[in-house]
Structures are given as C-alpha cells and as structure tokens.
GROMACS .gro file of C-alpha atoms in nm:
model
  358
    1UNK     CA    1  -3.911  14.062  20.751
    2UNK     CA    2  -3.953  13.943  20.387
    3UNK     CA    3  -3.711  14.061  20.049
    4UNK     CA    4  -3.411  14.042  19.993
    5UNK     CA    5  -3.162  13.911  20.199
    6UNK     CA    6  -2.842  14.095  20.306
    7UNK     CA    7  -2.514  14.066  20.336
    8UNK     CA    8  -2.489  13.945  20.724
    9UNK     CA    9  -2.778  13.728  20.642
   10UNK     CA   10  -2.570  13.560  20.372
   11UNK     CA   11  -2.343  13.520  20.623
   12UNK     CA   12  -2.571  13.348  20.845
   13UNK     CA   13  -2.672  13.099  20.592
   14UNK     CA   14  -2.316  13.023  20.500
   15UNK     CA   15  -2.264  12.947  20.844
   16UNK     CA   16  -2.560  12.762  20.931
   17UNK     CA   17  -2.411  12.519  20.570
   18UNK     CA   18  -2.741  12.615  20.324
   19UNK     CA   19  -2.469  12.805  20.096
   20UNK     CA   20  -2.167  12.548  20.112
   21UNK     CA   21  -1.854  12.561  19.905
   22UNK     CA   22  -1.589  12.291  19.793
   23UNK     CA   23  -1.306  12.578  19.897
   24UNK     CA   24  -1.356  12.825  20.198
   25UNK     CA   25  -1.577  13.166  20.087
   26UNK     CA   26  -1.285  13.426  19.942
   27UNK     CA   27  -1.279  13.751  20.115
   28UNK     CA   28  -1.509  13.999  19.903
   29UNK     CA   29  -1.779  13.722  19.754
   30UNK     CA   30  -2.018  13.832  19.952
   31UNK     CA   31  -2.151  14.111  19.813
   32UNK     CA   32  -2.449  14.393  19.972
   33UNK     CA   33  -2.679  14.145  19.838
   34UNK     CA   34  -2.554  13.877  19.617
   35UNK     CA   35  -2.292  13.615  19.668
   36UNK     CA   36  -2.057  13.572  19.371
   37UNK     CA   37  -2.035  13.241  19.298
   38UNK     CA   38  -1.701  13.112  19.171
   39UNK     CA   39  -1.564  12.886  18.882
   40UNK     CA   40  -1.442  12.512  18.966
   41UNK     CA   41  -1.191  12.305  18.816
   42UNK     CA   42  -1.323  12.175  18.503
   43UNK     CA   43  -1.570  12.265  18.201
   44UNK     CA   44  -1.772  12.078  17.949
   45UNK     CA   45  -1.810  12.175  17.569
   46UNK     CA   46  -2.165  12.079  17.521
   47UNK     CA   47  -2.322  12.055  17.174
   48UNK     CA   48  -2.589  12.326  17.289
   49UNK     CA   49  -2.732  12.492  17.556
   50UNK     CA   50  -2.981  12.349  17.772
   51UNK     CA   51  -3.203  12.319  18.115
   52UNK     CA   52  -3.224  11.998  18.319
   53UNK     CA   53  -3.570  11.956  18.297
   54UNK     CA   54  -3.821  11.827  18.584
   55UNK     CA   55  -3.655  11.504  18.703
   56UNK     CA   56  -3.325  11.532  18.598
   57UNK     CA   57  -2.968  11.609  18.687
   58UNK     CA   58  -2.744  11.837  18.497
   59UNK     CA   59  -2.526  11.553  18.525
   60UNK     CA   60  -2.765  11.341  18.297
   61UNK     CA   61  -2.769  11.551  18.033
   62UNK     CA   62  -2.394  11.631  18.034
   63UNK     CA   63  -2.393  11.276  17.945
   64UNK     CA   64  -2.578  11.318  17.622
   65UNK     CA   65  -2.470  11.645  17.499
   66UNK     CA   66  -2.097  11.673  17.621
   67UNK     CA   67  -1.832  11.725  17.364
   68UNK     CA   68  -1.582  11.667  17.543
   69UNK     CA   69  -1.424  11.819  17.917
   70UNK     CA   70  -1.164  12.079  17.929
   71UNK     CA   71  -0.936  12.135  18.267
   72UNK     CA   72  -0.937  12.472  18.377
   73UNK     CA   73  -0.651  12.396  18.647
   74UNK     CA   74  -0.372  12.590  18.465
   75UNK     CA   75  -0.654  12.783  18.298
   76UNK     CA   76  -0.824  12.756  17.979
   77UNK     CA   77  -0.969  12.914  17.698
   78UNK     CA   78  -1.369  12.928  17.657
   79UNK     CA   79  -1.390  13.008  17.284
   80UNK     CA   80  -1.577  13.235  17.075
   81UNK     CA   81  -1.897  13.100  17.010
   82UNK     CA   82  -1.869  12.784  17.166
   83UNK     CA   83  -2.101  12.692  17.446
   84UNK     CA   84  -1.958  12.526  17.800
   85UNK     CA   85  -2.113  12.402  18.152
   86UNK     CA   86  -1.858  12.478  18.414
   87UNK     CA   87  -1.958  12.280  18.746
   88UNK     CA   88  -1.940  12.553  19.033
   89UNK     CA   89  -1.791  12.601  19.366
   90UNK     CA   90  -2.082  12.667  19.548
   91UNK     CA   91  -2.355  12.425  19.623
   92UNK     CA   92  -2.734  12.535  19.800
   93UNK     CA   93  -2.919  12.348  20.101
   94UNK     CA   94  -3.226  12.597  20.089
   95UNK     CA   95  -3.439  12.591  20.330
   96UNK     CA   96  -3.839  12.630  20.300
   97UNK     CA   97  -3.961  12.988  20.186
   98UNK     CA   98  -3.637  13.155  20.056
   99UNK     CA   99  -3.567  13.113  19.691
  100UNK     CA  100  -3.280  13.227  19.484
  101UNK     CA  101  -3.181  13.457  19.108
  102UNK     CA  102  -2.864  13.454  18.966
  103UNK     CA  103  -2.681  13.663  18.712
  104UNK     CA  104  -2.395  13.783  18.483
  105UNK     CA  105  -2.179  14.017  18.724
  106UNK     CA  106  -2.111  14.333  18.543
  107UNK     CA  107  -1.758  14.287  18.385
  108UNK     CA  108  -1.937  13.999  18.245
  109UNK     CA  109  -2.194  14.117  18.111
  110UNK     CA  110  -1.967  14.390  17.950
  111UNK     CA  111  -1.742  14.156  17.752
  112UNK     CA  112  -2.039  14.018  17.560
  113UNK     CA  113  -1.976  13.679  17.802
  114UNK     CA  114  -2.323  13.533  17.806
  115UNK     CA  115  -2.364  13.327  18.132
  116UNK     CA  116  -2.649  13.172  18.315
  117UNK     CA  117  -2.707  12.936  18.665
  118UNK     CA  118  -2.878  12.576  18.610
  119UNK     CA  119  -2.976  12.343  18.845
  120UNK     CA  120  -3.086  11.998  18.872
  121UNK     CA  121  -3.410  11.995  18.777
  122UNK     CA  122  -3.412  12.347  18.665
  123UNK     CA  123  -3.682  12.454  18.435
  124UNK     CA  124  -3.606  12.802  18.384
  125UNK     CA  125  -3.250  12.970  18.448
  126UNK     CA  126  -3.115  13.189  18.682
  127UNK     CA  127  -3.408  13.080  18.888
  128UNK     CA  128  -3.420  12.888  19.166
  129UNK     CA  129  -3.675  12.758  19.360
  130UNK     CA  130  -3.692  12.773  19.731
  131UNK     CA  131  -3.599  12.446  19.907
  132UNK     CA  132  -3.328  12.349  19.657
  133UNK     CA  133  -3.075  12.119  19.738
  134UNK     CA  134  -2.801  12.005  19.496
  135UNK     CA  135  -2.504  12.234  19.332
  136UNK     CA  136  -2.495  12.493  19.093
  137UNK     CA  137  -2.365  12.513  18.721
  138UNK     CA  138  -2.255  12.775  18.504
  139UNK     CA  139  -2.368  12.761  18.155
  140UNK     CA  140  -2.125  12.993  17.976
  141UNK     CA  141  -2.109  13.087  17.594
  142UNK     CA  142  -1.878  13.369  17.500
  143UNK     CA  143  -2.062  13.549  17.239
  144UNK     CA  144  -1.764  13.838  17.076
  145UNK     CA  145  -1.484  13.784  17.250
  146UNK     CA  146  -1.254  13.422  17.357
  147UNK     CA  147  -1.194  13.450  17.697
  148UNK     CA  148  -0.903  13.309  17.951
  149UNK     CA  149  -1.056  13.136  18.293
  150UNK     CA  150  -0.937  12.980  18.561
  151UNK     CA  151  -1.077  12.794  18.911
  152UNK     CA  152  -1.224  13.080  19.154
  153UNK     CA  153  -1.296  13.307  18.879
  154UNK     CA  154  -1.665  13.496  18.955
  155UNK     CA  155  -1.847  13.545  18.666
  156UNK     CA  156  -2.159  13.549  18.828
  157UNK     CA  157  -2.353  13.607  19.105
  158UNK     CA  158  -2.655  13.506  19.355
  159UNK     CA  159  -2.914  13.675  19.536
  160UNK     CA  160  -3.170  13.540  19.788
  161UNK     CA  161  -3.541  13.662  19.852
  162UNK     CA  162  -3.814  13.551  20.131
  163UNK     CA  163  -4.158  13.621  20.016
  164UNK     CA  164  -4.271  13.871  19.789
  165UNK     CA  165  -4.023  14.191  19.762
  166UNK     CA  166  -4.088  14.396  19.430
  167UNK     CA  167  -4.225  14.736  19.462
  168UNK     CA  168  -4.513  14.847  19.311
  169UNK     CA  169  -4.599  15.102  19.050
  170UNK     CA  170  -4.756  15.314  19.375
  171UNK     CA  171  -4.474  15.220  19.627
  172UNK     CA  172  -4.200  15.307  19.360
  173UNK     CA  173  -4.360  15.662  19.306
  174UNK     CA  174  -4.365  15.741  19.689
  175UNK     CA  175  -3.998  15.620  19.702
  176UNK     CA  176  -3.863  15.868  19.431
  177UNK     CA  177  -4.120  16.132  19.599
  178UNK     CA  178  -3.945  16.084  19.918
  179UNK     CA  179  -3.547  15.964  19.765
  180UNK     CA  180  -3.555  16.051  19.396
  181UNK     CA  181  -3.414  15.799  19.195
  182UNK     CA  182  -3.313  15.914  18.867
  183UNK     CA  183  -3.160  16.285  18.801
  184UNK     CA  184  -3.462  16.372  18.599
  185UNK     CA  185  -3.910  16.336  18.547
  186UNK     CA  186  -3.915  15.944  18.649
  187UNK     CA  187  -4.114  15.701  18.393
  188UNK     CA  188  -4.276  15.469  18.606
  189UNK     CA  189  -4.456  15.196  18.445
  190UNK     CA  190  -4.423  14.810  18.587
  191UNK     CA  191  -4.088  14.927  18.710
  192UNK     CA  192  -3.834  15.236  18.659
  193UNK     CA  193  -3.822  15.313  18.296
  194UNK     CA  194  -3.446  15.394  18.124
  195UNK     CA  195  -3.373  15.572  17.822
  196UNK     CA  196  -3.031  15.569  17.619
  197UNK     CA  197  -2.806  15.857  17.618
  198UNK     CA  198  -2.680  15.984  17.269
  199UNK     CA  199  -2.634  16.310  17.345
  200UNK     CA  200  -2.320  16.350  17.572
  201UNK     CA  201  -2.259  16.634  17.743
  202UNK     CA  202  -1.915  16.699  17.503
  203UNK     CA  203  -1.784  16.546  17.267
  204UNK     CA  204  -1.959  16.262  17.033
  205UNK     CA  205  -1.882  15.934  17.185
  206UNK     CA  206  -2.181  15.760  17.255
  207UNK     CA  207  -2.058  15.407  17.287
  208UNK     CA  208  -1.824  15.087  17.148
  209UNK     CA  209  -1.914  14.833  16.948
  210UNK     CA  210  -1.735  14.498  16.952
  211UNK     CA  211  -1.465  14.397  16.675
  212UNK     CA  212  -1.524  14.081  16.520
  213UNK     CA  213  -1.172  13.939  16.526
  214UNK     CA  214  -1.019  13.937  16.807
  215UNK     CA  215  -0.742  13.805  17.078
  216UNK     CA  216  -0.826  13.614  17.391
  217UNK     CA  217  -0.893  13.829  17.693
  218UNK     CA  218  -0.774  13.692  18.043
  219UNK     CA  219  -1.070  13.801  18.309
  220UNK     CA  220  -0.720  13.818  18.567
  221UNK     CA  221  -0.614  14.094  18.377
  222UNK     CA  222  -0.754  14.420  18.480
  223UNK     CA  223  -0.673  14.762  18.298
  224UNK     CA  224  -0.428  14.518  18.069
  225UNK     CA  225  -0.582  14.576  17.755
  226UNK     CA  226  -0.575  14.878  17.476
  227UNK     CA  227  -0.971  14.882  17.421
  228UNK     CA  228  -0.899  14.964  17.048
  229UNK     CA  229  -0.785  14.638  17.013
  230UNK     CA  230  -1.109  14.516  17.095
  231UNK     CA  231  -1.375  14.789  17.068
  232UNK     CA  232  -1.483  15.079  16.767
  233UNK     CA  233  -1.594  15.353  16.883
  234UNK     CA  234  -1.993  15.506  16.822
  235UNK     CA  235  -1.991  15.804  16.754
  236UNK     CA  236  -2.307  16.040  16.692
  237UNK     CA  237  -2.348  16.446  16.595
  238UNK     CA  238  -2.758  16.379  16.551
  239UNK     CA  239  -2.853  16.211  16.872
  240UNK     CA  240  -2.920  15.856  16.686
  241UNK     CA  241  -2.727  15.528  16.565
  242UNK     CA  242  -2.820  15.267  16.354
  243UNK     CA  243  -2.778  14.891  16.536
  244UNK     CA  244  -2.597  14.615  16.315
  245UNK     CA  245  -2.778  14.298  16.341
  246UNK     CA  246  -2.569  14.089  16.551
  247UNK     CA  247  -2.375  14.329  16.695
  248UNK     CA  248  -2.267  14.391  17.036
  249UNK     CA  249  -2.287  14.766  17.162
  250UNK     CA  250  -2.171  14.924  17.493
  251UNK     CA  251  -2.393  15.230  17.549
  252UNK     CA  252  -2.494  15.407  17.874
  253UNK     CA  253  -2.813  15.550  18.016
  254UNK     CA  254  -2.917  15.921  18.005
  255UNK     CA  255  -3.073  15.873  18.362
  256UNK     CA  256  -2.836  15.861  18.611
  257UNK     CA  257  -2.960  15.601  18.899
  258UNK     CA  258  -2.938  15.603  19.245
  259UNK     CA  259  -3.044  15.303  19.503
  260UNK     CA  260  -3.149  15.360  19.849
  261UNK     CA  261  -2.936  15.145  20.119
  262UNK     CA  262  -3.302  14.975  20.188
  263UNK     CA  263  -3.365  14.862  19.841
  264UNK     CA  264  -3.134  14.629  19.552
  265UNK     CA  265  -3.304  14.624  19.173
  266UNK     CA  266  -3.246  14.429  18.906
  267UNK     CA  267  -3.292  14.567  18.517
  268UNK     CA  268  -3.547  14.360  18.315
  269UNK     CA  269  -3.347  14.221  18.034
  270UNK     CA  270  -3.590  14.245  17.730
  271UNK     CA  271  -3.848  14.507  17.613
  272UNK     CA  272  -4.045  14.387  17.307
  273UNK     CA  273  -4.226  14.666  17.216
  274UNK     CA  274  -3.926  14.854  17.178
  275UNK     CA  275  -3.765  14.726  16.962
  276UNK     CA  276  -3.528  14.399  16.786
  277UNK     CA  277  -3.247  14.440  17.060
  278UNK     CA  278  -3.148  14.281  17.406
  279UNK     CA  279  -3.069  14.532  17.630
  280UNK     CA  280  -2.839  14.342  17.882
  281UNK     CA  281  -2.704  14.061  18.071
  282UNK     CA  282  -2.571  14.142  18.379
  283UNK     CA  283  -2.934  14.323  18.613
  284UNK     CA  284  -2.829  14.345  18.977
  285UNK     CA  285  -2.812  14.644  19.124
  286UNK     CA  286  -2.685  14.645  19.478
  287UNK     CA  287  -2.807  14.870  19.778
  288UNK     CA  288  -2.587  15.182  19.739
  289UNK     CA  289  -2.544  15.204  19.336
  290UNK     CA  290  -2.522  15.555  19.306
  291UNK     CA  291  -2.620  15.650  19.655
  292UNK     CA  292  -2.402  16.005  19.795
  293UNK     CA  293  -2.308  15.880  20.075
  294UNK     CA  294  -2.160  15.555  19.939
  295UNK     CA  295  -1.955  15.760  19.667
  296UNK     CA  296  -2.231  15.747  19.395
  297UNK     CA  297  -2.429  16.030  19.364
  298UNK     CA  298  -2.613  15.886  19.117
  299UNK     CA  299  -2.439  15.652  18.859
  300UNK     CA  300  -2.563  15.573  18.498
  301UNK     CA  301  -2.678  15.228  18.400
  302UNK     CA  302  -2.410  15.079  18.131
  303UNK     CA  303  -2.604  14.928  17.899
  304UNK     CA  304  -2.516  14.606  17.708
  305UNK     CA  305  -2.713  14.610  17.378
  306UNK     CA  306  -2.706  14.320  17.082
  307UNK     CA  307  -2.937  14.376  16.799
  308UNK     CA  308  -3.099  14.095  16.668
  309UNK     CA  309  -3.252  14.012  16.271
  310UNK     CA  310  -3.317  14.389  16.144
  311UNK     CA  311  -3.139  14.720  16.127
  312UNK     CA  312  -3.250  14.957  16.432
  313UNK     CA  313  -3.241  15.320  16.493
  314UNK     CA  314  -3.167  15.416  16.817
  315UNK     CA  315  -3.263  15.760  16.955
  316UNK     CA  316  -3.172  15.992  17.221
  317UNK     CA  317  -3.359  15.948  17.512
  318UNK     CA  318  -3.560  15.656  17.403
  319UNK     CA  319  -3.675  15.441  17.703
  320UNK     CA  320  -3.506  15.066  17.633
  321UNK     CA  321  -3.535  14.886  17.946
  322UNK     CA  322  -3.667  14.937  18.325
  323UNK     CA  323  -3.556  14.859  18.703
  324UNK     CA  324  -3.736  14.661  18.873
  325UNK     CA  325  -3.686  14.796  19.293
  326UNK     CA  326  -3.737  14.515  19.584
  327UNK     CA  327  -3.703  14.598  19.935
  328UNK     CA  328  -3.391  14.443  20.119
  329UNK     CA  329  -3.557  14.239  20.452
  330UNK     CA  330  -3.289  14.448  20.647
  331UNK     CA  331  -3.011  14.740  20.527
  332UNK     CA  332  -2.721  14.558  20.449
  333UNK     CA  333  -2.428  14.581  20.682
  334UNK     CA  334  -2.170  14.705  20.338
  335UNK     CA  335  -2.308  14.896  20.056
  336UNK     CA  336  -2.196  14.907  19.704
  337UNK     CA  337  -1.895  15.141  19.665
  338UNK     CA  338  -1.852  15.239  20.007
  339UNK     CA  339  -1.671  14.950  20.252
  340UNK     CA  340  -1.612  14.732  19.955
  341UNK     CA  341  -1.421  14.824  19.645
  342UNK     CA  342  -1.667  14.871  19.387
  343UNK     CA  343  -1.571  14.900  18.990
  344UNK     CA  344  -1.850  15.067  18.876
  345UNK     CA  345  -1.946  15.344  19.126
  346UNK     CA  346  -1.973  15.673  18.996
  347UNK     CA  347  -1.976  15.551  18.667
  348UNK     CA  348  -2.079  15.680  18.296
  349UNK     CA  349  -1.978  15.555  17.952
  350UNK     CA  350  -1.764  15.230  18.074
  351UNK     CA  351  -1.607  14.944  17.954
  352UNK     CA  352  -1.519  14.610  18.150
  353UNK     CA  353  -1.258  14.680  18.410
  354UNK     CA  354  -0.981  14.472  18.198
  355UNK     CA  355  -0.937  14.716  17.915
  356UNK     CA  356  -0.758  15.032  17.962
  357UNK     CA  357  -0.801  15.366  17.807
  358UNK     CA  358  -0.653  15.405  17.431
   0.00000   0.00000   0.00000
C-alpha cells in the first residue's frame, strides 16, 4: 500500500541498512511516523544559508562558505543569529519509489530554533527525493534565543512516503463525516483550515512573545527554566493583538485537532493571503495527536508565529494556516501519546518542554 510509512516499516528499512547511522538507533527515535534524526560531533559557522545545488556536495560548499568549525563534543553554543551546518548521524540508501520530508520537531520549533535537512544535491529543503543516497545535514540558525547542543541531540525529524498520500478536499470531508477532526464546523479548503484562539475560556492569556535579550538555553534541560526569563506574556480583553515586526509569538489554535491512527498531517507553513506572518516551523503531526484513545481527545495546534515587515492585527478565530492529512500505508504499531511518552498530548497554550511554569 502507498503513504506514509510507519513505525515497524522504519524499522524494516533500518534493518535492511537504507536508514544507517554512525552510532546504533537510541531507544525512542523512531517515532509513529518519523525518525528523529540526531546531532553529530561537529558544526560549521557558515557565512549564510544555503542548498547544494544539482551536482554538488554539501561538502563543496562548506568549503566556500565555512567560517570556521565548532566541536560539539563537550557541547557548544549555536548563537543567536548566527547560522550553522551540523553534519548528522543518520545517513539514507533510498531505494526506488519512496521519498523523504523532514522537519523542526516541536520543542524546536517552539524556541524560535529555525532548522532545516539538506542534502547533496538538494535543491529544495526538507525534501528529499526518492533514491537518495548520501548523508544528511542540519542547517540550523537560532533565530531569539542562543542555544546549548550536544552530539545525539534531535532537533529534527524524518518521515517517509511511497506514492501519492495527501487527501483530498472530498476524501478529507468524508473523514471528519465519519471521525470528526476538529471540535467545531470544519473549513476545508486544499487542506484543514486553523484559526487562532484569542479568546480563552478564562482568564486573558493568549500567548508569549520572545524577549530580546536573553541567556543560553540547554535543549538537555527540561522544565529547568523560569519562562519569564525568557518569554512576555500576550495578553488580550478584545479578542485581538497587534504582531511586532520581527517578533516571535507562541499562540495556540481555537480548533482543537484530533488524528486518526490511519492518517499523520503536516501544517502548511505559510498562508499569503492572510497575512505578513509565518505561522510555524515544526508541521508533523503523528497518527494519534489528539486521538481518545491515545490520551488526546483532541489537542490544540501550538502555533509558532513571527511577523515579518508591517504591524498585523490578529483576530479571534481568524483562519492562519491548514493541515494537510495523508494516509499512513499501514496503522502504525505506537501512536503518539499512548506507548511512547509524548510532550505535547493533550495540550493547549504551551511552551517548549525546557521552561517551567513562573
């Protein structure tokens, strides 16, 4: 069966050497349908980001646009605004038909950590074509925050398709006739539409918005951190907020989402009819996200907002991004939140998993 492939099939291909790793696979890095993929032991400050291009290594270009290579044995600190290509653990031997995404994994996507998969003769990131065989690199740039990394850390993640698995417009409707898939009237339209919640249920917290001057955060570190040491709080008594160009906003969805143990998604990054923002980086959504019987019953999206050149009022309810729903070639053999431990089940207004509650 085509889509995308599960966690026993990841399993299968590790086994059969078209995923292969420098270190054995860690217990929990394979995921319900993604394998995280895992920091090695050194990084390069480049002078700007970049793609390999048809017909050449990332290797050649490190050798132009290098700065200079930092050891992340004892760990190291990526700075604040700085941009770095971090070879990876985990190299591909892909065989015909099945092709490969990567992305941020949540917590990443959460501390503003911009990070993105390139390849040897990659064209586009995060995508990779089917047949590839060479390693993997991590282009990271931390965008608010200076962050603390070591070998083995998993910043982000894989997933592999065969064929043709998105749902359409038609086959998404029947889905949420048959297992609805938001708490609410779903907007349907090229994908599951999403609106932004700015009307809690109590109180008037709607969301954080990164301070510009900041410590380093080690990713080891989880619940270590006071998040008013990093984060302001949004607050809102009229169901809108104004976004600061070039600020970084944690917000959450009003819809709370639920995926079927048959189906992953991922959320489209970028909407440009509505409006100068980015609404994330981190888009997978595994089989089980907010499923009952997995712990979920339905989970909001966290959204990861940066405004760009203008001013921008947000409103209540106003769609900002879709899901996109692809059919898993079999029901995974774990799903999100239920036989693995999961962060983010359950979940509403949430920061990354290393800061703690003021």
């Amino acid at each position: 069966m085509t889509g995308v492939l599960p966690s026993q099939a990841l399993a299968r291909m590790i086994d059969a050497g078209e995923i292969a790793a420098d270190q054995p696979f860690a217990e929990g890095q394979i995921q319900p349908a993604s394998i995280d993929l895992r920091l090695g032991t050194r990084a390069y400050r480049v002078r700007a980001s970049f793609l390999a291009g048809q017909g050449a290594t990332v290797e050649d270009r490190l050798r132009h646009f290098k700065m200079h290579e930092v050891d992340l044995t004892d760990g190291a600190v990526l700075e604040k605004g700085c941009v770095y290509v971090v070879p990876l653990m985990e190299r591909l031997a892909l065989p015909g038909g099945i092709q490969a995404v990567a992305n941020a994994k949540s917590s990443t996507g959460r501390l503003d950590l911009l990070t993105r998969a390139i390849t040897d003769g990659g064209t586009e990131f995060d995508r990779i074509p089917e047949g590839y065989h060479g390693p993997i690199y991590a282009e990271i740039c931390p965008r608010s925050f200076s962050v603390l990394v070591r070998p083995g850390m998993r910043l982000n993640q894989i997933r592999f398709r065969d064929g043709q698995a998105r749902l359409t417009d038609t086959e998404l409707a029947a889905l949420h006739a048959e297992t609805p898939l938001v708490d609410g009237p779903a907007v349907i339209s090229d994908g599951l539409g999403f609106s932004v919640d700015l009307k809690p249920s109590s109180g008037d917290l709607v969301g954080y918005r990164a301070k510009p001057h900041t410590g380093v955060i080690d990713l080891d570190r989880i619940g270590a951190y006071p998040a008013h040491e990093f984060w302001e709080e949004v607050r809102s008594t009229d169901g809108r907020i104004i976004l600061d160009p070039g600020a970084f906003y944690i917000l959450v969805s009003r819809e709370a989402v639920t995926i079927p143990p048959a189906y992953a998604a991922e959320m489209a990054p970028y909407m440009a009819m509505v409006g100068e923002f980015r609404v994330h980086y981190a888009g997978f959504f595994d089989p089980g996200f907010g499923w009952a019987d997995a712990g979920g019953a339905g989970s909001r999206g966290v959204l990861e907002v940066r405004c760009h050149e203008a001013p921008f009022v947000l409103e209540h309810g106003q769609i900002v991004g879709r899901l996109v729903y692809e059919r898993m070639a079999e029901e995974p053999a774990t799903l999100y939140g239920r036989e693995i431990k999961s962060n983010y089940q359950g979940q509403g207004l949430k920061l990354a998993k290393q800061f703690r509650s003021a």
